PDB file of C-alpha atoms in Angstrom:
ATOM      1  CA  UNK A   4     -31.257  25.676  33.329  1.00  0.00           C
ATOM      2  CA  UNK A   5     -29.613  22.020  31.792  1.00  0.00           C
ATOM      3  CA  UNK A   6     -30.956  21.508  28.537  1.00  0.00           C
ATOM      4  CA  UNK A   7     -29.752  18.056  27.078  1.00  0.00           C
ATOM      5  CA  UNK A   8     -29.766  17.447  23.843  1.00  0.00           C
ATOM      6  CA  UNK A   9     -29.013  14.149  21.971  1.00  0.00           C
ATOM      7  CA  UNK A  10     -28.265  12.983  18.397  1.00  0.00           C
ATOM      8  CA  UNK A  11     -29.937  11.154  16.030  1.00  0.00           C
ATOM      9  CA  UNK A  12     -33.701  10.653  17.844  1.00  0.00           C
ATOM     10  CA  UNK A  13     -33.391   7.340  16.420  1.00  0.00           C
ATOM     11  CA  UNK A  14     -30.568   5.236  14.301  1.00  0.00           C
ATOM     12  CA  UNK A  15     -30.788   1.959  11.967  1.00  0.00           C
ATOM     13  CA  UNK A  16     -27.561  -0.200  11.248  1.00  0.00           C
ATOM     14  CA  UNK A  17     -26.757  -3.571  10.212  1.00  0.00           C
ATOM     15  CA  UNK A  18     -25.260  -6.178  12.195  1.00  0.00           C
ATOM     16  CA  UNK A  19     -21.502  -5.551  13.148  1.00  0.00           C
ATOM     17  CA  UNK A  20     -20.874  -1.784  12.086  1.00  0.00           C
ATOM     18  CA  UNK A  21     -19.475   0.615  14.778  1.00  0.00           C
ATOM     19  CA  UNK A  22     -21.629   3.363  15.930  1.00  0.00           C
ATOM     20  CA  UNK A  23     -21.637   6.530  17.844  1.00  0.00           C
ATOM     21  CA  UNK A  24     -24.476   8.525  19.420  1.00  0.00           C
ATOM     22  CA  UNK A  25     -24.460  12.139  20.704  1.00  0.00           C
ATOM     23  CA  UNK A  26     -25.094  14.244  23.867  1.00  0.00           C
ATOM     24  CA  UNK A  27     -24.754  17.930  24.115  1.00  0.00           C
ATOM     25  CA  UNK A  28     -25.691  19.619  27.748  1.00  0.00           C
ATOM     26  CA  UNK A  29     -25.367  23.856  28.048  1.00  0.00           C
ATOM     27  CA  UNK A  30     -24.056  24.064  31.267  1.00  0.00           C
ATOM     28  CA  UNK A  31     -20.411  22.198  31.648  1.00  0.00           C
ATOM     29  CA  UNK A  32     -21.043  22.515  35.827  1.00  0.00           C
ATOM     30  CA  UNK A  33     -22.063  18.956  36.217  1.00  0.00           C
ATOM     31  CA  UNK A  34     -21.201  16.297  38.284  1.00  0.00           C
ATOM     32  CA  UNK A  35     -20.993  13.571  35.927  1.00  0.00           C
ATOM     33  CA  UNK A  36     -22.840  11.976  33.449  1.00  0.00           C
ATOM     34  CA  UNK A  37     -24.263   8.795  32.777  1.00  0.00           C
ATOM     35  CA  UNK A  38     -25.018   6.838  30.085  1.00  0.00           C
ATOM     36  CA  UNK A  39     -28.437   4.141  30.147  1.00  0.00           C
ATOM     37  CA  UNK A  40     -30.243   1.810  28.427  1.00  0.00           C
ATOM     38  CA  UNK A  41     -34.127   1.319  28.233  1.00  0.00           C
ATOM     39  CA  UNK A  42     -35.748  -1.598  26.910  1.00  0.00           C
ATOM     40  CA  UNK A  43     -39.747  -0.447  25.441  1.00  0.00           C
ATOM     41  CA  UNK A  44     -41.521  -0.645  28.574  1.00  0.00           C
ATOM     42  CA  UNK A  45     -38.670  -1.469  31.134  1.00  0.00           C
ATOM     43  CA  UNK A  46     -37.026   0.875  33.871  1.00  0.00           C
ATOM     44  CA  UNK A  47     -33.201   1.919  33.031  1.00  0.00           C
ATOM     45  CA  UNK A  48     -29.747   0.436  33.078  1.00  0.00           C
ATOM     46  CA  UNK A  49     -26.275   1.877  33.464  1.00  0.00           C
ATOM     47  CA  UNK A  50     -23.986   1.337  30.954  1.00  0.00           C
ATOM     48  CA  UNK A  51     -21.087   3.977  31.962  1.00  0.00           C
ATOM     49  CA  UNK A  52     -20.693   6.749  34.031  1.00  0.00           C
ATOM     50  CA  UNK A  53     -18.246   9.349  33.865  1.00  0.00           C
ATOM     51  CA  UNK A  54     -17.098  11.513  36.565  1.00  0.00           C
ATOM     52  CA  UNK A  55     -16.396  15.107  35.374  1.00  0.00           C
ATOM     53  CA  UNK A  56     -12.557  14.502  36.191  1.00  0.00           C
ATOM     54  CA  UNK A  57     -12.510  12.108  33.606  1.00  0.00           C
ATOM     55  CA  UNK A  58     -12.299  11.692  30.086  1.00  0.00           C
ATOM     56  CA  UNK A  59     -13.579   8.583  28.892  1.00  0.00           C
ATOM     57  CA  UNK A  60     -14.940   5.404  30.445  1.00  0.00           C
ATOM     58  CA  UNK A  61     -14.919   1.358  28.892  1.00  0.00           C
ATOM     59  CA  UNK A  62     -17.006  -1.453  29.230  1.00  0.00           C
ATOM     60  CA  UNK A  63     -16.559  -4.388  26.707  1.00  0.00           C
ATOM     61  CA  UNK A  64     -17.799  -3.040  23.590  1.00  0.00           C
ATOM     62  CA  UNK A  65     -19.149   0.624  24.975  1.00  0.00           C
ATOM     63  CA  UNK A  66     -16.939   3.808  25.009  1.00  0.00           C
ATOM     64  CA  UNK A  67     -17.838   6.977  26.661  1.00  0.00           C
ATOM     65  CA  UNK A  68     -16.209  10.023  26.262  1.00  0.00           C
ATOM     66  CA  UNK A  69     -16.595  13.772  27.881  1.00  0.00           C
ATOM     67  CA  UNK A  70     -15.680  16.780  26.827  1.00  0.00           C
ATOM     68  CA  UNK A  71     -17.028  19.481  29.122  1.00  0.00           C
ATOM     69  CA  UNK A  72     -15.556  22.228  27.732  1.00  0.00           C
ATOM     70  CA  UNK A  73     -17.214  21.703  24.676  1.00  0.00           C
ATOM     71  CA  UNK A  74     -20.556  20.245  26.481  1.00  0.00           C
ATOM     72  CA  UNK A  75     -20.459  17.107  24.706  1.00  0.00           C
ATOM     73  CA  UNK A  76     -20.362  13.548  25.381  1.00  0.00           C
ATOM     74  CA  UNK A  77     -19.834  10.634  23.094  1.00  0.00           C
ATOM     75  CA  UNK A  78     -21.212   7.306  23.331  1.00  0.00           C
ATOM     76  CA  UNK A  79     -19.370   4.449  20.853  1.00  0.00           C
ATOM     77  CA  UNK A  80     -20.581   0.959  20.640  1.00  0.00           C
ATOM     78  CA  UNK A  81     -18.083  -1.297  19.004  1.00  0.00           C
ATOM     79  CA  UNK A  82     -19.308  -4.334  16.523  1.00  0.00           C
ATOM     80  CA  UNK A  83     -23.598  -3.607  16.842  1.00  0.00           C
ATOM     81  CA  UNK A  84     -25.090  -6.635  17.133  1.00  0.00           C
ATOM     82  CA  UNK A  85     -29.074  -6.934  17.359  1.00  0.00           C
ATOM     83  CA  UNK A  86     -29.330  -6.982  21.139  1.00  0.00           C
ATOM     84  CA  UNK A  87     -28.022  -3.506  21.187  1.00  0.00           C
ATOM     85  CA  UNK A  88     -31.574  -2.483  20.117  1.00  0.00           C
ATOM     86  CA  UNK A  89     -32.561  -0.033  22.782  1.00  0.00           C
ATOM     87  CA  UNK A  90     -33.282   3.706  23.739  1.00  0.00           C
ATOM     88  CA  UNK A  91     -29.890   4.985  25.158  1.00  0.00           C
ATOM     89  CA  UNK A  92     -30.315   8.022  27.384  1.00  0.00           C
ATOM     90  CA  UNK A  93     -27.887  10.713  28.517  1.00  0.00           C
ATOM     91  CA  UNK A  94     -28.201  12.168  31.594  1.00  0.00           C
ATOM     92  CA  UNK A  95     -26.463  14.870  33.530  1.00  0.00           C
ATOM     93  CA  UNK A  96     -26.238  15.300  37.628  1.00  0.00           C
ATOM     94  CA  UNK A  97     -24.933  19.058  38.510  1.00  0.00           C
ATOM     95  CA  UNK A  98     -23.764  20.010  41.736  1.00  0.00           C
ATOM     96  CA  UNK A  99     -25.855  21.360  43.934  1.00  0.00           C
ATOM     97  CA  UNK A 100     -27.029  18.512  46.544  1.00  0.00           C
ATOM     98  CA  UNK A 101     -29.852  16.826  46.379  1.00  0.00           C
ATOM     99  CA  UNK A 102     -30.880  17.343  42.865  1.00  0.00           C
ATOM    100  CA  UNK A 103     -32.011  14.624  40.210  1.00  0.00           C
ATOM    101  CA  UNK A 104     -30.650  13.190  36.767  1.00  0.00           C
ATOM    102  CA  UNK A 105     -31.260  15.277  34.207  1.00  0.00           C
ATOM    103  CA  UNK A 106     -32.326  13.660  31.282  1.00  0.00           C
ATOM    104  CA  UNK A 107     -32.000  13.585  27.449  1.00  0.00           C
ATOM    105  CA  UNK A 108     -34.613  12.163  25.167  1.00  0.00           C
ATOM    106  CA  UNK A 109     -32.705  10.023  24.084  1.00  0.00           C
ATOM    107  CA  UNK A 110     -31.444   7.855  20.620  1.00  0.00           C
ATOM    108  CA  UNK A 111     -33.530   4.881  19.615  1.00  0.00           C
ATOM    109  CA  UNK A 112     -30.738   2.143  18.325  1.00  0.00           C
ATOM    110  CA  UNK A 113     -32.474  -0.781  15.867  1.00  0.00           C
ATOM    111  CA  UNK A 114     -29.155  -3.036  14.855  1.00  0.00           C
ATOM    112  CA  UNK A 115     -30.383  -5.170  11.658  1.00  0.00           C
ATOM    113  CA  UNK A 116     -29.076  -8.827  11.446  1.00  0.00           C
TER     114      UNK A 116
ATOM    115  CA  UNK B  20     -26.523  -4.543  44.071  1.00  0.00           C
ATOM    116  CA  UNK B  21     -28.905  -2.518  45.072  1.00  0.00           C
ATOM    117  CA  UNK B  22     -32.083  -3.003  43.862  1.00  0.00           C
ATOM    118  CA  UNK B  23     -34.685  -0.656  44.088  1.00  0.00           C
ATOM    119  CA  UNK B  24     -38.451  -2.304  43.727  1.00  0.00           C
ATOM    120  CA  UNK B  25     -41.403  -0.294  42.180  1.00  0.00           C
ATOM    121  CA  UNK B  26     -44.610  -2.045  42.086  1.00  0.00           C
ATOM    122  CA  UNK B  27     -47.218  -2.352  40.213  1.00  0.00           C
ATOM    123  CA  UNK B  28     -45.329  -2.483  37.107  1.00  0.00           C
ATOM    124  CA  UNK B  29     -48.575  -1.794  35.337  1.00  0.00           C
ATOM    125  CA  UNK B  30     -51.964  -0.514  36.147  1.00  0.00           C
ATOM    126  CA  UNK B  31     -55.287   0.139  34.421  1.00  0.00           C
ATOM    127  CA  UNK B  32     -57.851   2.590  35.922  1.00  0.00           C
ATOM    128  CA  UNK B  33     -60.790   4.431  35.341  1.00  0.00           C
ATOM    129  CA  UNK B  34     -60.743   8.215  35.425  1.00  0.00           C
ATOM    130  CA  UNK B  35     -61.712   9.722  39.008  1.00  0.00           C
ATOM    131  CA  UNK B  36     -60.286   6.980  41.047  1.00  0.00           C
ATOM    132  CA  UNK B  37     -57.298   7.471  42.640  1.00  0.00           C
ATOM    133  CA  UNK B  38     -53.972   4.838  41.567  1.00  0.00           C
ATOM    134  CA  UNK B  39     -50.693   4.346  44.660  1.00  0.00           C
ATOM    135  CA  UNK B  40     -47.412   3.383  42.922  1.00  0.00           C
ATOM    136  CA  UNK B  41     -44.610   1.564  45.617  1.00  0.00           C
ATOM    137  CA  UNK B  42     -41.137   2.514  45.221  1.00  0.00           C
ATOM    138  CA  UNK B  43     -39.145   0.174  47.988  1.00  0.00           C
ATOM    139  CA  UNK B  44     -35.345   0.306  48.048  1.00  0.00           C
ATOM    140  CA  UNK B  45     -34.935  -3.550  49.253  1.00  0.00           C
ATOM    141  CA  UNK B  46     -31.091  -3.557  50.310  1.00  0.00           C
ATOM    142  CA  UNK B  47     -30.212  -0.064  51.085  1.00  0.00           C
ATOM    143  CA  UNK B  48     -31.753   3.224  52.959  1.00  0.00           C
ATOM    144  CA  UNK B  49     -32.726   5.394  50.124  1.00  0.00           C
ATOM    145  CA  UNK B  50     -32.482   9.272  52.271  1.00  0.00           C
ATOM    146  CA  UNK B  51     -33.292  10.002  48.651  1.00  0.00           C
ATOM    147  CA  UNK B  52     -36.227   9.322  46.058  1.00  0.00           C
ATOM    148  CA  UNK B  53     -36.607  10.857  42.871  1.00  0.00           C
ATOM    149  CA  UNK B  54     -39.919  10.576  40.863  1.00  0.00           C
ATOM    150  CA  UNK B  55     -39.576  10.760  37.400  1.00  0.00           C
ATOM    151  CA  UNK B  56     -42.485  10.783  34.535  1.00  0.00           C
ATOM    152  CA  UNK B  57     -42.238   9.810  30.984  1.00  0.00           C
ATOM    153  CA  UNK B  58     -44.603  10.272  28.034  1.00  0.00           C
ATOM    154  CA  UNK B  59     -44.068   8.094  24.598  1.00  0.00           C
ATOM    155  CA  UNK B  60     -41.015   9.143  22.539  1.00  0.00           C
ATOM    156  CA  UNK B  61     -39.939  12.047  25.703  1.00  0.00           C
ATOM    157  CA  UNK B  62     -37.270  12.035  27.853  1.00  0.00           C
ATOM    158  CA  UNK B  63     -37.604  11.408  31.819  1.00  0.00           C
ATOM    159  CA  UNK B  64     -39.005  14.436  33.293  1.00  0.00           C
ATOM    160  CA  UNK B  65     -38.333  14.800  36.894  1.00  0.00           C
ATOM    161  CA  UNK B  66     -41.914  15.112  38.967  1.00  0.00           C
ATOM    162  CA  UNK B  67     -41.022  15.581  42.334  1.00  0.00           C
ATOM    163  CA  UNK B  68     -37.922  15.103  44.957  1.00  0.00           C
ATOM    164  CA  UNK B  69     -38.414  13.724  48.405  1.00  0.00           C
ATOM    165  CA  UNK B  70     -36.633  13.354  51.147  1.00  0.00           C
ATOM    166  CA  UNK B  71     -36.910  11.130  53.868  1.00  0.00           C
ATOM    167  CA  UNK B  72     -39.345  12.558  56.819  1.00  0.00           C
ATOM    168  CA  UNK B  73     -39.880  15.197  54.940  1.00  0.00           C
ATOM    169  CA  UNK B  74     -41.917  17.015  52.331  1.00  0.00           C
ATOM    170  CA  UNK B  75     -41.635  16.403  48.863  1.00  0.00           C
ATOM    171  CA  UNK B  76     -39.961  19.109  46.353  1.00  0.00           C
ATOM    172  CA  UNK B  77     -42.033  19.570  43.546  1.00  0.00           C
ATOM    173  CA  UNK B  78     -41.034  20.641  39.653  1.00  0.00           C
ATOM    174  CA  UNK B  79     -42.688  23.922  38.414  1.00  0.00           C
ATOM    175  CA  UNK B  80     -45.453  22.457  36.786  1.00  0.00           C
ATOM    176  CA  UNK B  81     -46.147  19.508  38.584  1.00  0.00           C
ATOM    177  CA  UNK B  82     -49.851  19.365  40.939  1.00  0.00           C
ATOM    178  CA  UNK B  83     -48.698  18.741  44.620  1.00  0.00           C
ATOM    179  CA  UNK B  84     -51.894  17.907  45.318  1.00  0.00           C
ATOM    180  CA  UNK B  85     -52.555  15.506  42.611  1.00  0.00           C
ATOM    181  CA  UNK B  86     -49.544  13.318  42.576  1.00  0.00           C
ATOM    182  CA  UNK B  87     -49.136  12.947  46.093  1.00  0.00           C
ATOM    183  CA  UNK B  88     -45.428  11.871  47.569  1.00  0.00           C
ATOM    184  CA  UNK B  89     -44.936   9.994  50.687  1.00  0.00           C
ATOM    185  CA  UNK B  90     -41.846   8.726  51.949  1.00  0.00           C
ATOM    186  CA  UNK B  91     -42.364   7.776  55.737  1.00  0.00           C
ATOM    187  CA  UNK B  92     -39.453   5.290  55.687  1.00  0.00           C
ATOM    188  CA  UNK B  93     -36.131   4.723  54.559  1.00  0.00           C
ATOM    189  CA  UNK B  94     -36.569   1.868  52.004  1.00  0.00           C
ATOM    190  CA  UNK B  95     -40.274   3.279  50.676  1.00  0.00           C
ATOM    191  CA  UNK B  96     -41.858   6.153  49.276  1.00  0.00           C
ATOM    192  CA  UNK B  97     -45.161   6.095  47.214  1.00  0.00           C
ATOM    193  CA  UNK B  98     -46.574   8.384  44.603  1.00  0.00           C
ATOM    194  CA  UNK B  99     -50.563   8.560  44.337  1.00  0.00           C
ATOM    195  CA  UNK B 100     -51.943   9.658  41.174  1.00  0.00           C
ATOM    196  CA  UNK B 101     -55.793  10.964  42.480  1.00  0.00           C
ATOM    197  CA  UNK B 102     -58.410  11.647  40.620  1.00  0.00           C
ATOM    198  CA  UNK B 103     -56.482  10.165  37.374  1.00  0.00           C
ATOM    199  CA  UNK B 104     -57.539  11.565  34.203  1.00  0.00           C
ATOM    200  CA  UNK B 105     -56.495   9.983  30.470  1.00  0.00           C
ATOM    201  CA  UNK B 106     -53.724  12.484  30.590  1.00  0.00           C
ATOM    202  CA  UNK B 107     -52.030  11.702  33.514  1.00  0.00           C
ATOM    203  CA  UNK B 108     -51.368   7.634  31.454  1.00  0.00           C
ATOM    204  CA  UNK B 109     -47.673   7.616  31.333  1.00  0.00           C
ATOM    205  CA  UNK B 110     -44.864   5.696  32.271  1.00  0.00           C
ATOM    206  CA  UNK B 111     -43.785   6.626  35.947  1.00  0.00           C
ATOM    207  CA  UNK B 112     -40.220   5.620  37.163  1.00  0.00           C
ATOM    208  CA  UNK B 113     -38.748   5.964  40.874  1.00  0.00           C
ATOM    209  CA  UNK B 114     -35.272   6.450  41.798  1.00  0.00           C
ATOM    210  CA  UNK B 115     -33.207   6.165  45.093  1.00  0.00           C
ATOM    211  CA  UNK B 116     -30.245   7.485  46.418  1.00  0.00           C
ATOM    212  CA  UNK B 117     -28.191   6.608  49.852  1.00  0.00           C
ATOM    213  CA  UNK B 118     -26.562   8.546  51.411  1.00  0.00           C
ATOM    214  CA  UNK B 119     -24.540  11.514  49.680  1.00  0.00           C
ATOM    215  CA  UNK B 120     -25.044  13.650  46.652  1.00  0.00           C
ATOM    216  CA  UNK B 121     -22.337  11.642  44.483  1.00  0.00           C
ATOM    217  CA  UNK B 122     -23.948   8.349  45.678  1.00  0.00           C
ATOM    218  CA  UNK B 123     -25.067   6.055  42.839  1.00  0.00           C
ATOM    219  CA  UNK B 124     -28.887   6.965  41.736  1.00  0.00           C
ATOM    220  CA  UNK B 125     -30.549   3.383  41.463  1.00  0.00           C
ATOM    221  CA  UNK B 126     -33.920   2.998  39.085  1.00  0.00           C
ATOM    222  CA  UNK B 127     -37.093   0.779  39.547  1.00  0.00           C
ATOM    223  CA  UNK B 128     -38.390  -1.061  36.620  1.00  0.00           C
ATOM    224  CA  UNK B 129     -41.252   1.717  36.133  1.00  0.00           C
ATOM    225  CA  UNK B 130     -44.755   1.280  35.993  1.00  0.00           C
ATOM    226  CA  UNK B 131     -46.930   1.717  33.022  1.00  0.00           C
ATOM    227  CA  UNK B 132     -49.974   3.826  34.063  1.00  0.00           C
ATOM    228  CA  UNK B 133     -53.458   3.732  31.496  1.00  0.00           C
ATOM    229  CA  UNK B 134     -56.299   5.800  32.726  1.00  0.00           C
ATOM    230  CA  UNK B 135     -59.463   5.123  30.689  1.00  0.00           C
TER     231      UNK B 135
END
């Protein structure tokens, strides 16, 4: 069974540093893997996704890496700035049709100005 | 973009009445739904799968025949919470998927369930 795992449950930073957040999954027979945001109270959004042919993904400020041998993914945000404050989640979709995300709890992110 | 709708986006009820939550994929035929639940601080734990016409999949764990899944159409499926109790408060998010497995999973904005 997927067990995701991802580190720190929560972070604090000031304003402007670069950061990096952690997913670890046991089984590398995924899919791809997606990186979200969730605001307290609000539904998801996709930063990046990764298919498990690639390497790394890029959008403005985010980086996302994979590793699958090693069952890891990295997520890097560039310059914090305060509206970065979220819960980014890490989920995984394997291969066998028809099944769901599966998630990670997830790192809280609270970027200081 | 596809949007997927979920509605309400919050709901307060009293324990022993029954609560429906919407899930309505407004541009696209979702052949997939995906019901997830989340408790304060936890991850998203998947509830239930359902496909269209059909009968819902549920997780080990999950009460079939409390957290009943319909999804009669291509752009809606519902979840009813009966006979709510305090535990079952929770945040409850739907998902939708056209078409194949590596098809883009789209989210609703959840809805914050509070059984008293």
């Amino acid at each position: 069974k997927q067990e995701v795992t991802q580190i720190p449950a929560a972070l604090s930073v000031p304003e402007g540093e670069n950061l990096v957040l952690n997913c670890s999954f046991t089984d590398s027979a995924i899919y791809n893997l997606q990186w979200f945001r969730q605001d307290p109270g609000k539904g998801l959004t996709s930063l990046l996704l990764i298919q498990s042919s690639q390497r790394e993904q890029t959008s403005g400020r985010l980086n996302a890496s994979l590793d699958k041998s090693s069952g890891r993914s990295t997520l890097y945000i560039a310059a914090s700035q305060p509206g970065d404050s979220a819960t980014y989640l890490c989920a995984l979709l394997g291969y066998i049709a028809g099944t769901a995300l599966i998630f990670g709890k997830g790192t809280t992110l609270s970027v200081s100005s | 973009g596809a949007v997927v709708s979920q509605h309400p986006s919050w709901v307060i009820c009293k324990s022993g009445t029954s609560v429906k939550i919407e899930c309505r994929s407004l541009d696209f035929q979702a052949t997939t739904m995906f019901w997830y639940r989340q408790f304060p601080k936890q991850s998203l734990m998947l509830m239930a799968t359902s496909n269209e016409g059909s009968k819902a999949t549920y997780e080990q764990g999950v009460e079939k025949d409390k957290f009943l899944i319909n999804h009669a159409s291509l752009t809606l499926s519902t979840l009813t919470v009966t006979s709510a109790h305090p535990e079952d408060s929770s945040f409850y998010i739907c998902s939708a998927r056209s078409g194949t497995h590596n098809s883009p999973l789209h989210f609703g904005n959840g809805t914050r369930l509070t059984v008293t």
